mmCIF file of C-alpha atoms and ligand atoms in Angstrom:
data_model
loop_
_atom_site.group_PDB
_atom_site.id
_atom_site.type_symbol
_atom_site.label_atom_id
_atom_site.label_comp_id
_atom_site.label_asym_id
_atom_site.label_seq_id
_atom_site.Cartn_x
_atom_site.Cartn_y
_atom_site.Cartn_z
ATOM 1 C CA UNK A 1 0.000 0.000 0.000
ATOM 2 C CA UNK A 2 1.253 3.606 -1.015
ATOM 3 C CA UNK A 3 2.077 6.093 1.451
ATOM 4 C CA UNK A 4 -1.167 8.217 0.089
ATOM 5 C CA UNK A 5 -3.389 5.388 0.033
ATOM 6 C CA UNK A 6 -2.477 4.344 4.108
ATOM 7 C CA UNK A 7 -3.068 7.932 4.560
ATOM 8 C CA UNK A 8 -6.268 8.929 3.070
ATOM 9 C CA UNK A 9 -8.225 4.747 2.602
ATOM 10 C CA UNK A 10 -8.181 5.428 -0.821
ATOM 11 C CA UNK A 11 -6.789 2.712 -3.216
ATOM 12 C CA UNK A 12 -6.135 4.915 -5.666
ATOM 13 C CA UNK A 13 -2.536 5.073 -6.089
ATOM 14 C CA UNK A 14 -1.916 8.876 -5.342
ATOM 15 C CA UNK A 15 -0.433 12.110 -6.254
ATOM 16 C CA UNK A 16 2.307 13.637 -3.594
ATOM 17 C CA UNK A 17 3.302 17.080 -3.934
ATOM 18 C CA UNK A 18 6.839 18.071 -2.735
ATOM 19 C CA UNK A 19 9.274 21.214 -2.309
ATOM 20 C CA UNK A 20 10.901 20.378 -5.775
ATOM 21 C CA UNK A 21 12.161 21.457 -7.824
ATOM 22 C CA UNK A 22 13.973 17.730 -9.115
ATOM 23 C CA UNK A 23 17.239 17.586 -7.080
ATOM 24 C CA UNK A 24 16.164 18.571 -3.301
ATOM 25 C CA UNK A 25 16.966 17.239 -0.590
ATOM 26 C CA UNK A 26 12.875 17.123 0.325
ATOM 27 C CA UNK A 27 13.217 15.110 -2.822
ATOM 28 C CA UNK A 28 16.009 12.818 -1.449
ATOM 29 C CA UNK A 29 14.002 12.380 1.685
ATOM 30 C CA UNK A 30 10.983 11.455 0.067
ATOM 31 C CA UNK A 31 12.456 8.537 -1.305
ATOM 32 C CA UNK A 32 12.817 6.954 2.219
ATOM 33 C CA UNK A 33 8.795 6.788 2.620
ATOM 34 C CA UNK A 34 7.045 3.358 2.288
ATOM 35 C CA UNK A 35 5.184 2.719 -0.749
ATOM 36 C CA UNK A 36 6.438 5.695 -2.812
ATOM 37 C CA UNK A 37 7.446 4.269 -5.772
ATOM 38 C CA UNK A 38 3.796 3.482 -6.569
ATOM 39 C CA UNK A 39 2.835 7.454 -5.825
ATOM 40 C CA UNK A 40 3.094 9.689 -8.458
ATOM 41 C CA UNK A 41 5.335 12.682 -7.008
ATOM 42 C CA UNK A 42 4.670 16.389 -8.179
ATOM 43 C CA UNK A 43 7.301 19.228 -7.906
ATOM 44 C CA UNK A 44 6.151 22.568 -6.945
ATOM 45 C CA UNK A 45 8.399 25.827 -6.569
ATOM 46 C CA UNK A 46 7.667 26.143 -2.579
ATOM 47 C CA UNK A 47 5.998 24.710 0.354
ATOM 48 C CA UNK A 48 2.712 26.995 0.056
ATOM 49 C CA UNK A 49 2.080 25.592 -3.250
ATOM 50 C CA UNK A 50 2.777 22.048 -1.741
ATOM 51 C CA UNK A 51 -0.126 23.107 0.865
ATOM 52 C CA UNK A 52 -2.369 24.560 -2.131
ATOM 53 C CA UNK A 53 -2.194 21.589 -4.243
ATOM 54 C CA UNK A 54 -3.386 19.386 -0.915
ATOM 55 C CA UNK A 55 -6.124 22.131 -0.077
ATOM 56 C CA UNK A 56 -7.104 21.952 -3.209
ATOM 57 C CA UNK A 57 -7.524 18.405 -3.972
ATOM 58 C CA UNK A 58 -5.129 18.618 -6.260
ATOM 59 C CA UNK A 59 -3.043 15.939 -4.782
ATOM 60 C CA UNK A 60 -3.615 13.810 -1.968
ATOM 61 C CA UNK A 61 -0.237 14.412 0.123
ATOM 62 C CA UNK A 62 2.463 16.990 0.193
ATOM 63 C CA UNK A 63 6.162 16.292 1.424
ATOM 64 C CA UNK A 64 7.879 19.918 3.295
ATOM 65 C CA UNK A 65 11.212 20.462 5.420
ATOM 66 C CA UNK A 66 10.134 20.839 8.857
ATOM 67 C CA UNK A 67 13.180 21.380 10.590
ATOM 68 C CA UNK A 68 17.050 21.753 10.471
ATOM 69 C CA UNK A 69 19.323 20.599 13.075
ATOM 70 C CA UNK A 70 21.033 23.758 13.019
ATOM 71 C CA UNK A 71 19.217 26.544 11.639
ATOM 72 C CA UNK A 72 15.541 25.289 13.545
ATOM 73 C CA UNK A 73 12.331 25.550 12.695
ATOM 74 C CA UNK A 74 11.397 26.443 8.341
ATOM 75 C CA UNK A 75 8.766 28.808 9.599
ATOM 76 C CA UNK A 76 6.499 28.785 6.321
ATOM 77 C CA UNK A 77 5.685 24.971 6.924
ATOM 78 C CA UNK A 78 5.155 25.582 10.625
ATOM 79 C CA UNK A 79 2.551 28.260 9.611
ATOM 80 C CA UNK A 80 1.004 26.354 7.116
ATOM 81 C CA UNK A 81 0.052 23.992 9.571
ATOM 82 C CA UNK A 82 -1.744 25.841 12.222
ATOM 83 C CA UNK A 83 -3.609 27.969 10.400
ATOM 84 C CA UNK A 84 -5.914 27.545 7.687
ATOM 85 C CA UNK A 85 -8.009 24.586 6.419
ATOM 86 C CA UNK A 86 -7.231 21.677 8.913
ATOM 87 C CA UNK A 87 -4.220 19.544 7.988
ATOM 88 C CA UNK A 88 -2.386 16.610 9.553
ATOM 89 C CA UNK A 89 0.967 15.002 9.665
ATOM 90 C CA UNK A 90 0.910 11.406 8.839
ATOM 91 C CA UNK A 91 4.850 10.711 8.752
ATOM 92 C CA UNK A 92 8.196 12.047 9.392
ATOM 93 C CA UNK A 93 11.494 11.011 7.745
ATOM 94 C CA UNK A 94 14.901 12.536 9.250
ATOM 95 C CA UNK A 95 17.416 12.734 6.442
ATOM 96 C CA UNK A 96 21.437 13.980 7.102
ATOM 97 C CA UNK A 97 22.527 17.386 5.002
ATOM 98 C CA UNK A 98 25.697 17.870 3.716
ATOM 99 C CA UNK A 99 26.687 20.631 0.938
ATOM 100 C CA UNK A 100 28.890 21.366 -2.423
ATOM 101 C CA UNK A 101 29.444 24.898 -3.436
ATOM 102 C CA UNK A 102 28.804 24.462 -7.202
ATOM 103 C CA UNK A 103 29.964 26.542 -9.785
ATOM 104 C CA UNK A 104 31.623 26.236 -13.294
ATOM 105 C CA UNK A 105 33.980 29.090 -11.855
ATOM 106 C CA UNK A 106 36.541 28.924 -10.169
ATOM 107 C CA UNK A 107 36.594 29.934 -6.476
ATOM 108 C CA UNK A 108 38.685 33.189 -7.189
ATOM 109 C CA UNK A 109 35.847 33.986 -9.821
ATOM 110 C CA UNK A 110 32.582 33.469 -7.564
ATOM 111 C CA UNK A 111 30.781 36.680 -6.679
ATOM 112 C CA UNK A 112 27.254 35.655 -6.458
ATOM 113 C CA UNK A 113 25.723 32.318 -4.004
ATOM 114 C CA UNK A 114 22.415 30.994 -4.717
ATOM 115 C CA UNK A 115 20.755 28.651 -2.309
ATOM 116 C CA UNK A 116 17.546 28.265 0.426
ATOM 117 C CA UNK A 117 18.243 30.016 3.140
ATOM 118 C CA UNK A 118 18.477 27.216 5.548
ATOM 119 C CA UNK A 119 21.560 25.804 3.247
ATOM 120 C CA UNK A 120 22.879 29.332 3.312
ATOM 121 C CA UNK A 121 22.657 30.009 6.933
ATOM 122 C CA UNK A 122 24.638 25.969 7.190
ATOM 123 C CA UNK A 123 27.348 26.999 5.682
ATOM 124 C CA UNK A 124 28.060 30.605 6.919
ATOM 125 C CA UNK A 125 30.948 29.921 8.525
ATOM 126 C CA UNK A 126 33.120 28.278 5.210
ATOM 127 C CA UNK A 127 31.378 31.308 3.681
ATOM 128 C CA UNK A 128 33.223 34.083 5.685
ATOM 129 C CA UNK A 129 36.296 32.098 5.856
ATOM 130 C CA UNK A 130 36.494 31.529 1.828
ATOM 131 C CA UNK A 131 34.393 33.899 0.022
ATOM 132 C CA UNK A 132 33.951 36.860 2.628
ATOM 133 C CA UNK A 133 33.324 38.844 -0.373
ATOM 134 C CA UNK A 134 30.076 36.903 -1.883
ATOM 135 C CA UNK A 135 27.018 38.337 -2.066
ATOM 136 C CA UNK A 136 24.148 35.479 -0.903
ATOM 137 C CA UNK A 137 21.085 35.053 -2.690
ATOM 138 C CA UNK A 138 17.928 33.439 -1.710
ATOM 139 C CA UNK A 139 16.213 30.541 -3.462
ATOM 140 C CA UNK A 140 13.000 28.704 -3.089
ATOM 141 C CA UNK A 141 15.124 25.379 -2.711
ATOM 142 C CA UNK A 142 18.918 24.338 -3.181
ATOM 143 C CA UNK A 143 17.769 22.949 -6.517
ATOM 144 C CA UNK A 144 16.485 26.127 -7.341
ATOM 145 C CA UNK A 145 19.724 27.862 -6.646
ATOM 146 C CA UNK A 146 21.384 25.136 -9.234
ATOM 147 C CA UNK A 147 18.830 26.462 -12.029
ATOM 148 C CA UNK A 148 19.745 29.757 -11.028
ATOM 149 C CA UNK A 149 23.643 29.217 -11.818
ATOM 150 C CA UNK A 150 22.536 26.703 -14.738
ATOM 151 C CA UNK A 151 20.351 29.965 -16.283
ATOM 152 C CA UNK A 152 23.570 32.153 -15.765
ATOM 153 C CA UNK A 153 22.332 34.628 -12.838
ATOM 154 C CA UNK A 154 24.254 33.565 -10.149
ATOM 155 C CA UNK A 155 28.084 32.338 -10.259
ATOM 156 C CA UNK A 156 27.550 29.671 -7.781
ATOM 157 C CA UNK A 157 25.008 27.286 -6.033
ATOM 158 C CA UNK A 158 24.830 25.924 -2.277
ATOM 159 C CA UNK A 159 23.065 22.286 -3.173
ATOM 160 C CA UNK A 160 23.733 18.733 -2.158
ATOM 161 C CA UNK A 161 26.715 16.453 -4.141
ATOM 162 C CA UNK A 162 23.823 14.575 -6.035
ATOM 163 C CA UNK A 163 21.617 18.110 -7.272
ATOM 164 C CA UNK A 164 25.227 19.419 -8.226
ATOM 165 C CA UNK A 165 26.524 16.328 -10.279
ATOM 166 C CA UNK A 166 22.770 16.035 -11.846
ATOM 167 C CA UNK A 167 23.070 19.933 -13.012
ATOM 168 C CA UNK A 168 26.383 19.344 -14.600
ATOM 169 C CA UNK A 169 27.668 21.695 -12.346
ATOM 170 C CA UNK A 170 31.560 20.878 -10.859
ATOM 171 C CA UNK A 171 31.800 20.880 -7.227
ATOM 172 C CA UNK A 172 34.371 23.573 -6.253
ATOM 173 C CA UNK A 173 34.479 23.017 -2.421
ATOM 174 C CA UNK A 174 32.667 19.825 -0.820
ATOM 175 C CA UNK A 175 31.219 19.252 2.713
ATOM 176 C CA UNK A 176 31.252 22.878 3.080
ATOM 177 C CA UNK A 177 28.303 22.626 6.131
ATOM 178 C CA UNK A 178 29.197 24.551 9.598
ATOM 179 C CA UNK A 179 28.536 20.870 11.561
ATOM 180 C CA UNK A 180 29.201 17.674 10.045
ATOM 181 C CA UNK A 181 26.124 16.434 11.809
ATOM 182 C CA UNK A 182 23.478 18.189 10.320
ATOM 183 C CA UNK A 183 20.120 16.855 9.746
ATOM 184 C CA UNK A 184 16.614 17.881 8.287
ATOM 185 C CA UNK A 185 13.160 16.734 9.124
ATOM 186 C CA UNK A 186 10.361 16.371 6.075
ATOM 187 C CA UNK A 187 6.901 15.795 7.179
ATOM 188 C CA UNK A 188 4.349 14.129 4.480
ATOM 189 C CA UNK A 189 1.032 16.139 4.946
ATOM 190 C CA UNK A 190 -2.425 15.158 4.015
ATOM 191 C CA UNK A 191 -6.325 16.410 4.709
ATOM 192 C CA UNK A 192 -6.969 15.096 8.100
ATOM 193 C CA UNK A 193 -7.358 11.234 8.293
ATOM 194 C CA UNK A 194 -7.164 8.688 10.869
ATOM 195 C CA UNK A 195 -3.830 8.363 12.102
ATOM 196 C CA UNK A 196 -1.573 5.273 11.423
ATOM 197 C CA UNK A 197 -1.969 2.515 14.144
ATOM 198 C CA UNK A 198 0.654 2.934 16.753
ATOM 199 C CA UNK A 199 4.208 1.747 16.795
ATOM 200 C CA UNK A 200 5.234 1.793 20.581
ATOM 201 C CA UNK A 201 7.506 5.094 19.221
ATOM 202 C CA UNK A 202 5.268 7.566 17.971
ATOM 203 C CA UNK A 203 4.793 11.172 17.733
ATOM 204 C CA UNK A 204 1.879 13.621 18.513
ATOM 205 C CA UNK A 205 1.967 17.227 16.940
ATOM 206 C CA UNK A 206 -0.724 19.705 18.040
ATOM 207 C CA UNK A 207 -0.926 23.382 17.692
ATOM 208 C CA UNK A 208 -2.218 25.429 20.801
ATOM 209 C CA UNK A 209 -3.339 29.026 21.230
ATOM 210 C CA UNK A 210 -2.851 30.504 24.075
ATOM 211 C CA UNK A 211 -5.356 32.097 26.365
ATOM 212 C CA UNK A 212 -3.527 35.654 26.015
ATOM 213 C CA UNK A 213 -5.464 37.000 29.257
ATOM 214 C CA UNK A 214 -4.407 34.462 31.607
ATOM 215 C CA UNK A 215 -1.291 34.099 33.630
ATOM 216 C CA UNK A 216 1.499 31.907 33.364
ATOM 217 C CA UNK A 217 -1.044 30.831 30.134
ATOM 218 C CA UNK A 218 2.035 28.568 28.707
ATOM 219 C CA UNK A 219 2.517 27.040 32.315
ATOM 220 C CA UNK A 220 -0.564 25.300 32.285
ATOM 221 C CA UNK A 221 -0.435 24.237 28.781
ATOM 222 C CA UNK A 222 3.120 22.889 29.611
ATOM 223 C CA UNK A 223 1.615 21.157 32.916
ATOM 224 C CA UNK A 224 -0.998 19.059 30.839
ATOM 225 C CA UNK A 225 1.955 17.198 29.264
ATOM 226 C CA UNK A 226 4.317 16.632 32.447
ATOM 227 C CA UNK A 227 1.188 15.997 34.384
ATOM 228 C CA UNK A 228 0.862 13.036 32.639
ATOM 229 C CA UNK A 229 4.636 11.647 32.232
ATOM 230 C CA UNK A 230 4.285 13.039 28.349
ATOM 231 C CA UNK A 231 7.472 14.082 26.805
ATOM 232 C CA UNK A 232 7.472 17.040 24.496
ATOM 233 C CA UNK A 233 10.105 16.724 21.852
ATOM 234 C CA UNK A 234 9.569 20.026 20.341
ATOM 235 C CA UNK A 235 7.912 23.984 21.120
ATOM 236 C CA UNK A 236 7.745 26.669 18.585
ATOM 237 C CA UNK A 237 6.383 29.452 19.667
ATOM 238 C CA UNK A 238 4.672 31.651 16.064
ATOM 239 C CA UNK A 239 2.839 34.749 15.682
ATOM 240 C CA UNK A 240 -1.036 33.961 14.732
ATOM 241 C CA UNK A 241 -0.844 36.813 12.411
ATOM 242 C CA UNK A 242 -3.657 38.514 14.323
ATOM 243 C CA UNK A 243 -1.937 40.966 16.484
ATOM 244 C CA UNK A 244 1.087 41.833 17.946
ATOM 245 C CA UNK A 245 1.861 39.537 21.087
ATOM 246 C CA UNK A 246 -0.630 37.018 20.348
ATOM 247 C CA UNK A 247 1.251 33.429 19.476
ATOM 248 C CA UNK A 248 0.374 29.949 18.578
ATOM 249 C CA UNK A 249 2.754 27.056 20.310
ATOM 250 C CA UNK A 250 3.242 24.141 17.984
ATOM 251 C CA UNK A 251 4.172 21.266 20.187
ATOM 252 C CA UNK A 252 5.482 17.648 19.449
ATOM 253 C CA UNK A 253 5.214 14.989 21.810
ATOM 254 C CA UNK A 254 6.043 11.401 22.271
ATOM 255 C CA UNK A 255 3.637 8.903 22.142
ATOM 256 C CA UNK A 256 0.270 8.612 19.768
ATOM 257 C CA UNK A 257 -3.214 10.200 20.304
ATOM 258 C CA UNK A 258 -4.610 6.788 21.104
ATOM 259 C CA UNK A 259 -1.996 6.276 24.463
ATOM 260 C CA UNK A 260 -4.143 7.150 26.858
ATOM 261 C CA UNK A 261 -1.800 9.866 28.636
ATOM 262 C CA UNK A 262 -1.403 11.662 24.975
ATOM 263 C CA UNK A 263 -5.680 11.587 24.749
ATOM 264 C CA UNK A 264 -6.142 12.619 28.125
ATOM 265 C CA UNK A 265 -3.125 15.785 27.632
ATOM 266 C CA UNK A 266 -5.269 16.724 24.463
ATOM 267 C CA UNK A 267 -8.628 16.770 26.143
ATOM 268 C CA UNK A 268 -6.970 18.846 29.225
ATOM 269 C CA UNK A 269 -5.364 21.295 26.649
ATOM 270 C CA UNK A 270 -8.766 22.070 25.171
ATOM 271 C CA UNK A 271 -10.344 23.368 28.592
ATOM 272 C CA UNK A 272 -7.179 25.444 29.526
ATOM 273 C CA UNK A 273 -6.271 27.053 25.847
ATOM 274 C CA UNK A 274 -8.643 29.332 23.223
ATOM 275 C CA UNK A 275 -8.104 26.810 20.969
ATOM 276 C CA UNK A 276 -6.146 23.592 20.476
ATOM 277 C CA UNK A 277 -5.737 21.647 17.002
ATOM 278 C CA UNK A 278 -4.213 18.269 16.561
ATOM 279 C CA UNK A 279 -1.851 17.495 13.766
ATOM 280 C CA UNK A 280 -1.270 14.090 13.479
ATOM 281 C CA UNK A 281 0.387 11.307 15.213
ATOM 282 C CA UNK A 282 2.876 9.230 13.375
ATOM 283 C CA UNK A 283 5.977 6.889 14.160
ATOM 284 C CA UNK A 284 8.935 8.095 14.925
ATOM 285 C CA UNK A 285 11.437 8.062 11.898
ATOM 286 C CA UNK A 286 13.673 5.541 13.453
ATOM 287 C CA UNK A 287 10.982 3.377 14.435
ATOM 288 C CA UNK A 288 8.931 4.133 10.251
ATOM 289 C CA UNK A 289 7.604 0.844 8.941
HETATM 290 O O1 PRE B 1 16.183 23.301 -0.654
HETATM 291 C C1 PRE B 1 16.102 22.076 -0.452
HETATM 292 O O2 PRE B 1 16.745 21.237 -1.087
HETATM 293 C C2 PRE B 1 15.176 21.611 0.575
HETATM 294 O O3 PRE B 1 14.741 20.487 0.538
HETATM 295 C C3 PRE B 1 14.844 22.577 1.712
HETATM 296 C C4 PRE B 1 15.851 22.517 2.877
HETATM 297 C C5 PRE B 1 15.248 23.204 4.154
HETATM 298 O O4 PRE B 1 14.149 23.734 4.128
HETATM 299 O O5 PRE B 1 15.947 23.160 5.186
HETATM 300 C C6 PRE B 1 16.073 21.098 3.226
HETATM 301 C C7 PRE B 1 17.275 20.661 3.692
HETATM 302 C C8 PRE B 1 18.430 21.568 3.888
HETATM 303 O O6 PRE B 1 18.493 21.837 5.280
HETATM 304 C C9 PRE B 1 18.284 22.844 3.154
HETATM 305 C C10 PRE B 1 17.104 23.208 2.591
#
């Protein structure tokens, strides 16, 4: 069964929209989900399109960075998620990061750097060190920043080995990344849907707003979860957009909406926030059927 069909009961077998375009690392990390070679998988130029095409019916799952080891939280994914039409998370898939600086110059010759800016801010510190003089530019992916140098804008890309040696493009410096550890989180998105059955290692992800008129608001939000032995594995605090100083907390946590202690958190959250959503319990990456 594809990774679509498990997620939305449909036996159809599925279109899956990802942050494309050909070449990212989203795309690299897709390739680690069950099922996917029976999915037909749909570039788009950024991770609101992704969440279009799925709000839209368009496709039936989208594939986004979530986070970075280093450089946190990609905001635009996080936002996607708590607001607007309901979505949920049905899998995660952790994937290391390591970077090229591409170019068919040579180092001496680069004055412009395409790339995301989560690949830019990874490599900042080879940057000052070996071309201080560089002016950055932002791109909608790494593979983006490869058409960029490919279409003659920009001297040289940021990207992984495999979107450089795909482009043609001669890799001029290799593992040029601030920590050899680095790693990214994709989540694969769909309308909501029952969750997959539990693993004994799962994760919970719920979005809470905050009652902005009450004290120590976060406390008690924080207290439903240690009340109950649950173990957050990740808080984000993000503007809702609506005013100044009001936030949304996107929260993981281990353990699957079915445990009884991750149920019982949920139901508490709703009676002491304005408003709680759930998005999705999955299995933990290591743990991914
Ligand atoms: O641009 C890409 O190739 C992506 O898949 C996006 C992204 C990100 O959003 O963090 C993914 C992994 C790397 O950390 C750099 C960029």
């Amino acid at each position: 069964m594809s990774i679509s069909e498990a997620a939305s009961g449909s036996s159809s077998p599925g279109r899956l929209a990802f942050l494309g375009p050909t070449g990212t690392f989203t795309e690299a990390a897709l390739r680690c989900l069950p099922g996917v070679d029976d999915v037909e998988t749909v570039p788009m130029a950024s991770v609101p399109e992704v969440v279009e095409a799925l709000r839209r019916g368009q496709v039936d799952g989208g594939f986004v960075p979530m986070e970075n080891s280093q450089e946190g939280t990609v905001n635009v994914t996080v936002d996607e998620l708590v607001r607007g039409e309901p979505l949920v998370i049905t899998a995660e898939v952790i994937l290391p990061v390591s970077f090229v600086l591409a170019s068919h110059k040579r180092l001496g010759e680069i004055t412009t750097v395409a790339s995301h800016p989560h690949a830019l801010a990874q490599v900042r510190g080879w940057m000052r060190s070996h071309l201080p003089h560089a002016r950055t530019v932002q791109a909608l992916s790494t593979a983006a920043g490869a058409e960029a140098v490919a279409r003659g804008e920009v001297d040289a890309c940021v990207c992984a080995p495999f979107t450089a040696e795909a482009a043609g493009l001669p890799a001029r410096a290799r593992d040029i990344g601030d920590s050899p550890h680095a790693a990214t989180r994709f989540v694969h998105i769909t309308k909501p849907t029952d969750p997959p059955a539990p693993t004994g290692d799962d994760l919970t992800s719920v979005a809470v707003y905050l009652r902005h008129d009450q004290v120590g608001a976060l406390m008690v939000v924080l207290n439903e979860f240690a009340a109950r032995d649950v173990n957050l594995t990740k808080i984000e605090s993000r503007p809702t957009g609506q005013k100044l100083g009001r936030y949304v907390f996107f929260l993981d946590c281990a353990g699957h909406v079915n445990d009884e202690p991750v149920s019982q958190a949920l139901k508490g959250l709703k009676s002491v926030s304005s408003e709680v959503r759930y998005l999705g319990s999955y299995p933990h990456f290591s743990n991914m059927p």
